[in-house]
Coordinates of C-alpha atoms in Angstrom, one line a residue:
M1 CA -105.1 -53.5 14.2
A2 CA -106.5 -52.8 10.7
H3 CA -109.9 -54.0 9.7
P4 CA -110.0 -57.1 7.3
Q5 CA -111.9 -55.1 4.8
V6 CA -109.3 -52.5 4.7
I7 CA -106.6 -55.1 4.2
L8 CA -108.5 -56.7 1.3
E9 CA -109.0 -53.3 -0.4
R10 CA -105.2 -52.7 -0.1
L11 CA -104.4 -56.1 -1.6
Q12 CA -106.8 -55.5 -4.5
A13 CA -105.3 -52.1 -5.2
R14 CA -101.8 -53.7 -5.2
D15 CA -102.9 -56.4 -7.7
V16 CA -104.3 -53.7 -10.1
R17 CA -101.1 -51.6 -9.8
E18 CA -98.8 -54.6 -10.4
G19 CA -100.9 -56.1 -13.2
I20 CA -100.0 -53.2 -15.5
F21 CA -96.6 -54.9 -16.3
H22 CA -98.0 -58.5 -16.8
E23 CA -98.4 -58.2 -20.6
L24 CA -95.0 -56.7 -20.9
I25 CA -93.5 -59.6 -18.9
L26 CA -95.3 -62.2 -21.1
A27 CA -94.0 -60.4 -24.3
N28 CA -90.5 -60.5 -23.0
N29 CA -90.7 -64.2 -22.1
Q30 CA -91.9 -64.9 -25.6
L31 CA -89.1 -63.0 -27.2
L32 CA -86.6 -64.8 -25.0
Q33 CA -88.1 -68.2 -26.0
Q34 CA -87.9 -67.2 -29.6
A35 CA -84.2 -66.1 -29.2
I36 CA -83.4 -69.5 -27.7
E37 CA -85.0 -71.3 -30.5
N38 CA -83.1 -69.2 -33.1
K39 CA -79.9 -70.1 -31.4
K40 CA -80.7 -73.7 -31.6
K41 CA -81.5 -73.4 -35.3
D42 CA -78.2 -71.6 -36.0
K43 CA -76.3 -74.3 -34.1
K44 CA -78.1 -77.0 -36.0
R45 CA -77.4 -75.2 -39.3
K46 CA -73.7 -75.0 -38.4
E47 CA -73.6 -78.7 -37.6
E48 CA -75.2 -79.4 -40.8
L49 CA -72.6 -77.3 -42.7
I50 CA -69.8 -79.0 -40.9
S51 CA -71.2 -82.4 -41.6
E52 CA -71.8 -81.6 -45.3
G53 CA -68.2 -80.7 -46.4
S54 CA -66.1 -78.5 -44.2
L55 CA -63.4 -81.1 -43.3
Q56 CA -60.8 -79.4 -45.4
N57 CA -61.3 -76.1 -43.6
V58 CA -61.0 -77.8 -40.3
A59 CA -57.7 -79.3 -41.2
E60 CA -56.4 -75.9 -42.4
L61 CA -57.6 -74.4 -39.2
D62 CA -55.8 -77.1 -37.2
R63 CA -52.6 -76.4 -39.1
R64 CA -53.0 -72.7 -38.6
I65 CA -53.6 -73.3 -34.9
R66 CA -50.3 -75.3 -34.7
E67 CA -48.4 -72.6 -36.5
L68 CA -49.9 -69.9 -34.2
S69 CA -49.1 -72.0 -31.2
E70 CA -45.4 -72.4 -32.3
E71 CA -45.3 -68.7 -33.1
R72 CA -46.8 -67.9 -29.7
A73 CA -44.1 -70.1 -28.1
E74 CA -41.4 -68.3 -30.0
M75 CA -43.0 -65.0 -28.9
Y76 CA -42.9 -66.2 -25.3
K77 CA -39.2 -67.0 -25.7
T78 CA -38.5 -63.7 -27.3
Q79 CA -40.5 -61.9 -24.6
S80 CA -38.4 -63.7 -21.9
E81 CA -35.2 -62.7 -23.6
N82 CA -36.4 -59.1 -23.9
A83 CA -37.4 -59.2 -20.2
Q84 CA -33.9 -60.3 -19.3
R85 CA -32.3 -57.6 -21.5
L86 CA -34.7 -55.1 -19.9
I87 CA -33.5 -56.1 -16.4
H88 CA -29.8 -55.9 -17.5
L89 CA -30.4 -52.5 -19.1
S90 CA -32.2 -51.3 -16.1
E91 CA -29.3 -52.3 -13.9
Q92 CA -26.8 -50.5 -16.2
L93 CA -29.1 -47.5 -16.3
R94 CA -29.1 -47.4 -12.4
I95 CA -25.3 -47.7 -12.4
K96 CA -25.1 -44.9 -15.0
E97 CA -27.4 -42.7 -12.9
D98 CA -25.4 -43.3 -9.7
K99 CA -22.2 -42.4 -11.7
E100 CA -23.8 -39.3 -13.1
K101 CA -24.8 -38.2 -9.6
R102 CA -21.3 -38.7 -8.3
Q103 CA -19.8 -36.9 -11.3
T104 CA -22.4 -34.1 -10.8
K105 CA -21.3 -33.7 -7.2
E106 CA -17.6 -33.8 -8.1
L107 CA -18.3 -31.2 -10.8
I108 CA -19.9 -28.9 -8.2
Q109 CA -17.0 -29.3 -5.9
L110 CA -14.5 -28.7 -8.7
S111 CA -16.5 -25.7 -9.8
D112 CA -16.2 -24.3 -6.2
Q113 CA -12.5 -25.0 -6.2
V114 CA -12.1 -23.2 -9.6
K115 CA -14.0 -20.2 -8.1
K116 CA -11.7 -20.2 -5.1
L117 CA -8.5 -20.6 -7.2
S118 CA -9.7 -17.9 -9.5
A119 CA -10.2 -15.6 -6.6
K120 CA -6.7 -16.4 -5.3
C121 CA -5.3 -15.9 -8.7
E122 CA -7.0 -12.5 -8.9
L123 CA -5.6 -11.7 -5.4
H124 CA -2.1 -12.7 -6.5
V125 CA -2.3 -10.6 -9.6
Y126 CA -3.4 -7.7 -7.5
Q127 CA -0.5 -8.3 -5.0
L128 CA 2.0 -8.6 -7.9
K129 CA 0.8 -5.3 -9.2
E130 CA 1.2 -3.7 -5.7
K131 CA 4.7 -5.3 -5.5
D132 CA 5.6 -3.9 -8.9
V133 CA 4.6 -0.5 -7.7
T134 CA 6.6 -1.0 -4.5
I135 CA 9.6 -2.1 -6.5
Q136 CA 9.4 0.9 -8.6
I137 CA 9.2 3.1 -5.5
L138 CA 12.2 1.3 -4.0
Q139 CA 14.1 1.8 -7.2
D140 CA 13.3 5.4 -7.2
E141 CA 14.4 5.6 -3.5
L142 CA 17.5 3.7 -4.3
T143 CA 18.4 6.2 -7.1
A144 CA 17.7 9.0 -4.6
L145 CA 19.8 7.3 -1.9
Q146 CA 22.7 6.8 -4.4
L147 CA 22.6 10.4 -5.2
E148 CA 22.5 11.2 -1.5
I149 CA 25.4 8.9 -0.9
T150 CA 27.4 10.7 -3.5
T151 CA 26.6 14.0 -1.9
T152 CA 27.3 12.6 1.6
E153 CA 30.7 11.2 0.4
E154 CA 31.7 14.7 -0.6
K155 CA 30.5 16.1 2.7
N156 CA 32.4 13.2 4.5
K157 CA 35.6 14.2 2.8
N158 CA 35.2 17.8 4.0
L159 CA 34.2 16.5 7.4
S160 CA 37.2 14.2 7.6
I161 CA 39.5 17.2 7.0
E162 CA 37.6 19.2 9.6
N163 CA 37.7 16.2 12.0
K164 CA 41.4 15.9 11.7
Q165 CA 41.8 19.5 12.7
L166 CA 39.3 19.2 15.5
L167 CA 41.0 16.0 16.7
Q168 CA 44.3 17.7 16.8
R169 CA 42.8 20.6 18.8
W170 CA 41.0 18.1 21.1
M171 CA 44.3 16.1 21.6
D172 CA 46.1 19.3 22.5
L173 CA 43.3 20.2 25.0
K174 CA 43.3 16.7 26.5
N175 CA 47.1 16.8 26.8
A176 CA 46.9 20.1 28.6
E177 CA 44.2 18.6 30.9
A178 CA 46.3 15.5 31.5
E179 CA 49.3 17.7 32.5
K180 CA 47.1 19.5 34.9
M181 CA 45.8 16.3 36.3
N182 CA 49.3 14.9 36.7
E183 CA 50.3 18.0 38.6
A184 CA 47.2 17.6 40.8
M185 CA 47.9 13.9 41.4
Q186 CA 51.5 14.7 42.2
F187 CA 50.3 17.3 44.8
Y188 CA 47.8 14.8 46.2
E189 CA 50.4 12.1 46.5
Q190 CA 52.7 14.5 48.3
A191 CA 49.9 15.4 50.7
L192 CA 49.1 11.8 51.2
E193 CA 52.7 11.0 52.0
Q194 CA 52.8 13.8 54.5
A195 CA 49.5 12.6 56.0
K196 CA 51.1 9.1 56.4
N197 CA 54.2 10.5 58.0
S198 CA 52.2 12.8 60.4
P199 CA 50.0 10.7 62.7
D200 CA 48.2 13.8 64.0
R201 CA 47.4 15.1 60.6
K202 CA 46.3 11.7 59.5
K203 CA 43.9 11.5 62.4
S204 CA 42.5 14.9 61.6
Q205 CA 42.1 14.2 57.9
P206 CA 38.5 13.1 56.9
K207 CA 38.1 9.5 55.9
E208 CA 36.5 10.5 52.6
A209 CA 39.6 12.3 51.6
L210 CA 41.8 9.4 52.3
S211 CA 39.6 6.8 50.7
S212 CA 39.8 8.6 47.3
Y213 CA 43.5 7.4 47.1
N214 CA 43.6 4.2 49.1
L215 CA 41.4 2.4 46.5
L216 CA 42.6 -1.1 46.8
P217 CA 40.0 -3.6 48.2
S218 CA 41.3 -5.3 51.3
K219 CA 38.4 -7.3 52.9
V220 CA 34.8 -8.2 52.5
Y221 CA 32.6 -5.7 54.2
K222 CA 29.4 -7.6 53.7
K223 CA 28.3 -10.6 51.7
I224 CA 24.6 -10.7 50.5
N225 CA 22.5 -13.5 49.1
A226 CA 21.0 -11.1 46.6
H227 CA 18.7 -13.1 44.3
D228 CA 16.5 -16.1 44.1
D229 CA 18.2 -17.2 40.9
D230 CA 21.4 -16.6 38.9
I231 CA 22.8 -13.0 38.9
H232 CA 23.8 -11.5 35.6
C233 CA 24.8 -7.9 36.3
I234 CA 25.7 -5.3 39.0
A235 CA 26.2 -1.5 38.9
A236 CA 26.9 1.3 41.4
S237 CA 24.8 4.4 41.2
S238 CA 26.3 7.7 39.8
K239 CA 26.5 9.3 43.2
G240 CA 27.5 6.2 45.1
A241 CA 24.6 5.8 47.6
L242 CA 23.1 2.8 45.9
F243 CA 24.0 -0.2 43.9
A244 CA 21.8 -2.5 41.9
T245 CA 21.8 -6.1 40.7
G246 CA 19.8 -7.9 38.0
G247 CA 19.3 -11.6 37.3
A248 CA 17.4 -14.6 36.1
D249 CA 14.6 -14.0 38.6
R250 CA 13.4 -11.1 36.4
K251 CA 14.1 -8.5 39.2
I252 CA 16.3 -5.5 39.7
R253 CA 17.2 -5.2 43.4
L254 CA 18.4 -2.0 44.9
Y255 CA 20.7 -1.9 47.9
D256 CA 22.1 0.7 50.2
T257 CA 25.9 1.0 49.8
R258 CA 26.8 1.4 53.4
S259 CA 24.4 -1.0 55.1
G260 CA 24.0 -3.5 52.3
H261 CA 20.3 -3.7 53.1
M262 CA 17.9 -4.2 50.2
I263 CA 15.7 -1.1 49.5
Q264 CA 13.4 -2.3 46.7
A265 CA 12.9 -5.0 44.2
L266 CA 11.7 -3.7 40.8
G267 CA 9.5 -5.9 38.8
G268 CA 8.1 -5.8 35.3
A269 CA 10.6 -7.7 33.2
L270 CA 9.5 -10.9 31.5
Q271 CA 12.8 -12.7 31.3
T272 CA 16.5 -12.4 32.6
I273 CA 17.9 -8.9 33.3
T274 CA 21.2 -8.7 31.4
S275 CA 22.5 -5.2 32.5
V276 CA 21.6 -2.3 34.8
S277 CA 22.5 1.3 34.7
F278 CA 21.7 4.5 36.6
N279 CA 21.2 7.9 35.1
S280 CA 23.6 10.8 36.0
T281 CA 21.2 12.1 38.7
D282 CA 20.2 8.7 40.2
E283 CA 16.6 9.5 39.5
M284 CA 16.1 6.6 37.1
I285 CA 17.5 3.1 36.5
L286 CA 17.3 0.9 33.4
G287 CA 17.5 -2.8 32.8
S288 CA 18.0 -4.6 29.5
C289 CA 16.4 -7.9 29.2
T290 CA 16.4 -11.1 27.2
D291 CA 12.7 -10.5 26.3
N292 CA 14.0 -8.1 23.6
A293 CA 13.1 -5.0 25.7
T294 CA 14.7 -2.3 27.9
R295 CA 12.8 -1.0 30.8
I296 CA 13.2 2.2 32.9
W297 CA 12.0 2.6 36.5
S298 CA 11.7 5.8 38.6
L299 CA 13.9 5.5 41.7
S300 CA 11.6 7.9 43.6
T301 CA 8.3 5.9 43.0
H302 CA 9.9 2.5 42.2
R303 CA 7.4 2.3 39.3
L304 CA 8.0 1.4 35.7
R305 CA 8.2 4.5 33.5
H306 CA 9.2 3.3 30.0
T307 CA 9.3 0.0 28.1
L308 CA 11.4 0.3 25.0
T309 CA 10.6 -2.4 22.5
G310 CA 11.9 -2.7 19.0
H311 CA 14.8 -5.2 19.0
I312 CA 14.1 -8.6 17.6
G313 CA 16.8 -10.3 19.7
K314 CA 17.9 -10.3 23.3
V315 CA 19.1 -6.9 24.6
Y316 CA 22.5 -7.4 26.3
A317 CA 23.4 -3.8 27.3
A318 CA 21.9 -0.3 27.6
K319 CA 23.1 3.1 28.9
F320 CA 21.6 6.6 29.6
T321 CA 23.1 9.6 27.9
G322 CA 24.4 12.4 30.2
D323 CA 21.2 14.4 30.0
S324 CA 19.0 11.4 30.6
N325 CA 16.8 12.2 27.6
R326 CA 18.1 9.3 25.5
V327 CA 19.0 5.7 26.0
V328 CA 21.3 3.5 23.8
S329 CA 20.9 -0.2 23.6
G330 CA 22.8 -3.1 22.0
S331 CA 21.2 -6.5 21.1
H332 CA 21.9 -10.0 19.8
D333 CA 20.0 -9.0 16.7
R334 CA 23.1 -7.1 15.5
T335 CA 21.7 -3.7 15.9
L336 CA 22.2 -0.7 18.2
K337 CA 19.3 1.6 18.9
V338 CA 19.0 5.2 20.2
W339 CA 15.8 5.9 22.1
D340 CA 14.3 9.3 22.7
L341 CA 12.6 9.1 26.2
Q342 CA 10.6 12.2 25.6
R343 CA 9.0 10.7 22.5
G344 CA 9.2 7.1 23.6
Y345 CA 10.5 5.6 20.4
T346 CA 13.6 4.8 18.4
V347 CA 15.3 7.7 16.7
R348 CA 18.2 5.8 15.2
T349 CA 18.9 2.2 14.4
I350 CA 22.5 1.2 13.6
F351 CA 23.4 -2.2 12.0
T352 CA 26.6 -3.6 13.5
F353 CA 27.3 -6.8 11.5
S354 CA 27.7 -8.8 14.7
S355 CA 25.9 -9.4 18.0
C356 CA 26.6 -6.7 20.6
N357 CA 27.7 -8.0 24.1
D358 CA 28.3 -4.6 25.7
L359 CA 28.4 -0.8 24.9
C360 CA 29.5 2.5 26.5
L361 CA 29.4 6.2 25.7
M362 CA 32.6 7.9 24.8
D363 CA 31.1 11.3 25.7
S364 CA 28.2 12.3 28.0
D365 CA 26.0 13.7 25.3
G366 CA 26.0 10.3 23.6
Q367 CA 27.2 11.4 20.2
T368 CA 29.9 8.7 20.1
L369 CA 29.0 5.1 21.0
I370 CA 31.5 2.3 21.5
S371 CA 30.3 -1.4 21.2
G372 CA 32.0 -4.7 21.8
H373 CA 30.9 -7.7 19.7
L374 CA 30.8 -11.4 19.4
D375 CA 33.1 -11.3 16.4
N376 CA 36.0 -10.0 18.6
H377 CA 35.7 -6.5 17.1
I378 CA 35.3 -3.1 18.8
R379 CA 33.4 -0.5 16.9
F380 CA 32.9 3.3 17.2
W381 CA 29.7 4.9 16.0
D382 CA 28.3 8.4 15.4
T383 CA 24.8 8.2 16.9
R384 CA 23.7 11.4 15.0
T385 CA 24.2 9.8 11.6
G386 CA 24.3 6.1 12.4
S387 CA 27.6 5.8 10.5
G388 CA 30.7 3.9 11.7
I389 CA 33.7 6.0 12.8
K390 CA 36.2 3.3 13.5
E391 CA 36.5 -0.5 13.7
L392 CA 39.2 -2.1 15.8
T393 CA 40.2 -5.6 14.8
G394 CA 42.8 -7.8 16.2
V395 CA 42.6 -6.3 19.7
H396 CA 41.4 -9.6 21.2
N397 CA 41.3 -13.2 20.1
G398 CA 37.9 -13.9 21.8
Q399 CA 34.6 -12.2 21.9
I400 CA 34.4 -8.9 23.7
T401 CA 32.4 -9.2 27.0
S402 CA 32.8 -5.7 28.4
V403 CA 33.7 -2.1 27.3
S404 CA 34.0 0.8 29.7
M405 CA 35.4 4.3 29.7
S406 CA 37.8 5.9 32.2
S407 CA 36.5 8.9 34.2
D408 CA 38.5 11.3 32.1
G409 CA 37.1 10.0 28.9
M410 CA 40.5 9.2 27.3
Y411 CA 40.8 5.5 27.8
L412 CA 38.7 2.4 26.9
L413 CA 38.9 -0.8 29.0
T414 CA 38.0 -4.0 27.2
N415 CA 37.5 -7.5 28.6
S416 CA 37.4 -10.6 26.4
R417 CA 36.9 -14.4 26.4
D418 CA 40.6 -14.7 25.5
N419 CA 41.3 -14.1 29.2
T420 CA 42.9 -10.6 28.7
L421 CA 41.9 -7.1 29.5
K422 CA 43.3 -4.1 27.5
I423 CA 43.4 -0.4 27.8
I424 CA 43.0 1.6 24.5
D425 CA 43.9 5.2 23.9
I426 CA 40.8 6.4 22.0
R427 CA 42.7 9.4 20.7
M428 CA 45.0 7.3 18.5
Y429 CA 43.2 3.9 18.8
D430 CA 46.4 2.4 20.3
I431 CA 46.6 -0.4 22.8
L432 CA 48.5 1.0 25.8
K433 CA 48.5 -1.9 28.1
S434 CA 47.4 -5.6 28.3
F435 CA 46.5 -7.3 31.6
Q436 CA 46.3 -11.0 32.3
A437 CA 47.2 -13.6 35.0
D438 CA 47.8 -17.3 35.1
S439 CA 44.7 -18.0 37.2
Y440 CA 42.5 -15.4 35.5
H441 CA 39.8 -16.9 33.3
N442 CA 36.9 -15.1 31.8
G443 CA 34.2 -17.7 31.7
L444 CA 31.0 -15.7 30.9
N445 CA 30.0 -13.8 27.8
W446 CA 28.6 -11.0 29.9
S447 CA 31.5 -10.7 32.4
R448 CA 32.0 -6.9 33.1
S449 CA 35.2 -5.2 34.3
T450 CA 35.7 -1.6 35.6
F451 CA 38.1 1.3 36.1
S452 CA 38.7 2.7 39.6
P453 CA 37.4 6.3 40.0
S454 CA 40.9 7.7 39.7
G455 CA 41.8 5.4 36.7
S456 CA 44.8 4.0 38.5
Y457 CA 43.4 0.5 38.8
I458 CA 41.2 -1.9 37.0
A459 CA 39.2 -4.8 38.4
A460 CA 37.6 -7.9 36.9
G461 CA 36.2 -11.2 38.1
S462 CA 37.3 -14.6 37.2
S463 CA 35.4 -17.9 36.8
G464 CA 38.5 -19.9 37.9
K465 CA 40.7 -21.9 35.7
M466 CA 41.5 -25.6 35.8
H467 CA 45.3 -26.2 35.8
N468 CA 46.6 -29.1 33.8
G469 CA 49.0 -31.5 35.5
P470 CA 49.4 -35.1 36.5
N471 CA 47.0 -34.8 39.4
A472 CA 44.4 -32.8 37.5
I473 CA 42.1 -35.8 37.0
K474 CA 42.4 -37.4 40.5
C475 CA 39.0 -36.1 41.7
L476 CA 36.1 -34.9 39.5
S477 CA 34.7 -32.9 42.3
K478 CA 37.9 -30.9 42.6
R479 CA 37.7 -30.1 38.9
I480 CA 34.1 -28.9 39.2
L481 CA 35.0 -26.7 42.2
A482 CA 38.0 -25.3 40.3
L483 CA 35.7 -24.3 37.4
L484 CA 33.1 -22.8 39.8
D485 CA 35.6 -20.8 41.9
G486 CA 35.5 -17.0 41.5
T487 CA 38.4 -14.7 42.2
L488 CA 38.4 -10.8 42.1
F489 CA 41.5 -9.5 40.4
V490 CA 42.8 -5.9 40.7
W491 CA 45.6 -4.7 38.3
N492 CA 47.8 -1.6 38.6
V493 CA 47.2 0.4 35.4
N494 CA 50.8 1.9 35.4
T495 CA 52.7 -1.3 36.0
G496 CA 50.3 -3.8 34.5
K497 CA 50.9 -6.1 37.6
V498 CA 48.2 -7.8 39.7
E499 CA 47.8 -5.8 43.0
R500 CA 45.1 -8.0 44.6
M501 CA 43.7 -11.5 44.2
L502 CA 40.7 -11.8 46.5
K503 CA 38.9 -15.1 47.0
E504 CA 35.5 -15.0 48.6
H505 CA 33.1 -16.0 45.9
R506 CA 32.1 -19.7 45.3
S507 CA 31.2 -19.4 41.6
A508 CA 32.1 -17.4 38.5
I509 CA 32.1 -13.6 39.0
C510 CA 29.8 -12.0 36.4
G511 CA 30.3 -8.3 37.2
V512 CA 32.4 -5.8 39.1
S513 CA 31.5 -2.2 39.8
W514 CA 33.7 0.4 41.6
N515 CA 31.8 2.9 43.7
P516 CA 32.3 6.5 42.4
T517 CA 33.4 7.6 45.9
G518 CA 36.2 4.9 45.8
D519 CA 35.4 3.5 49.3
H520 CA 33.8 0.2 48.0
I521 CA 33.9 -2.3 45.2
F522 CA 30.9 -4.4 44.4
S523 CA 31.3 -7.9 42.9
A524 CA 28.5 -10.3 41.9
E525 CA 28.8 -14.0 41.3
K526 CA 26.6 -16.0 39.1
N527 CA 25.3 -18.1 41.9
K528 CA 23.2 -15.4 43.7
A529 CA 25.8 -13.8 46.0
V530 CA 27.1 -10.2 46.1
C531 CA 30.3 -9.1 48.0
I532 CA 30.8 -5.5 49.2
W533 CA 34.6 -5.0 49.4
D534 CA 35.9 -2.3 51.8
T535 CA 38.7 -0.2 50.4
A536 CA 39.0 2.2 53.4

């Protein structure tokens, strides 16, 4: 604790330090007092002035105050109206701004559309220029083709003259061959008659020799349930050891001729198989299909070798040429195509004016092609040039379902939906014979007929025919069975009469094929079954 003396000294020092401003504070108080007094004097002076004579000024000031008050009220009113207008204008400004934003957005979108349309317009202009160039090229080609046509017509006239000469020579040659064949047939018939009259000689004669003459089917050797779905076609192999069927189950099935056992099922097709055909050496088989393609399999490996695509419609028929290097096909797209198997593509496309139901080759080298069509016409084509040789009209009154050549290459067998079959002499394009029967009815657009190996008989399958009469409508089931019944017909070519009517099938027969050895006939019905008929 500090000593009292020290505290006293500190207090005295403080008083000295603070006493420095004492006079200044007193002076300030005096000035303040004087200012207060001056204010009082001024106030008193003003009161005196007012009291002495300023009443008029006060009245004027009151009036002025009232005017200002009224003016202020008017200003308040105007200010309120302006505030209201400001609010209204602000709202309008907001609406305008929103509208401007929308229009700006639409303008951007329209600008983008204009850019796209401008690009399309430029593309179209470019395409038009290209098309103009193409049109010019086509016009030049057309001019060249017209010139070529003129030249070709001249050549055609010369070729026609040459063709007549060659045709006459060919006819003379065929007539000589026919005479030789007739002499041979006469000799064979005499030998057969002797064999029949001599039991010992008949026993000693091989079965194969006899079967080549006794070609009429007599009984069913075997009946096979061949497919899992409808059958559409059947064909015997070139050498007679096999036969094949094709159908809606997308398979080609190969069978042994003698045993009837299935050897292999060939797959790869995408839709229904419409026709099958072996090549001349039985090394390959082809199948046309409703998937617009024709496929070729190897019979040694049972593997797919070629797929021929190019038609834009269902392919209904196809055949190998004799050298097996080419294939010809006919389609619903009204074209025939010639395929080079070594190159693997089309070498000729022929436009036929009507859907092709079937085709065959007039010669083994495939130079002349015959096609049967939906419009009832039969057409002959030169496959080397693609030009038509001959068109036969009026042969049938219904669409052609089958065309096939005789083994001697002189006669064409046709089958039609008008329920008739006809043999045409292709040398003169004359109809030699017409075949029909009361109960024969061709009920399928793909029904195939066939010559016998010797050409003495023809065979075709029927779909059955409903007979009209007073009892025809007694039972609906009988009508259905009548429509589904299939009968195999065999006609004698020389007499035109029906030699056999064989009933074994339960539905329409879609195809008949005569084995080249003559000892069997194969018939296929639409409802999955195949019959092997024994002619021995």
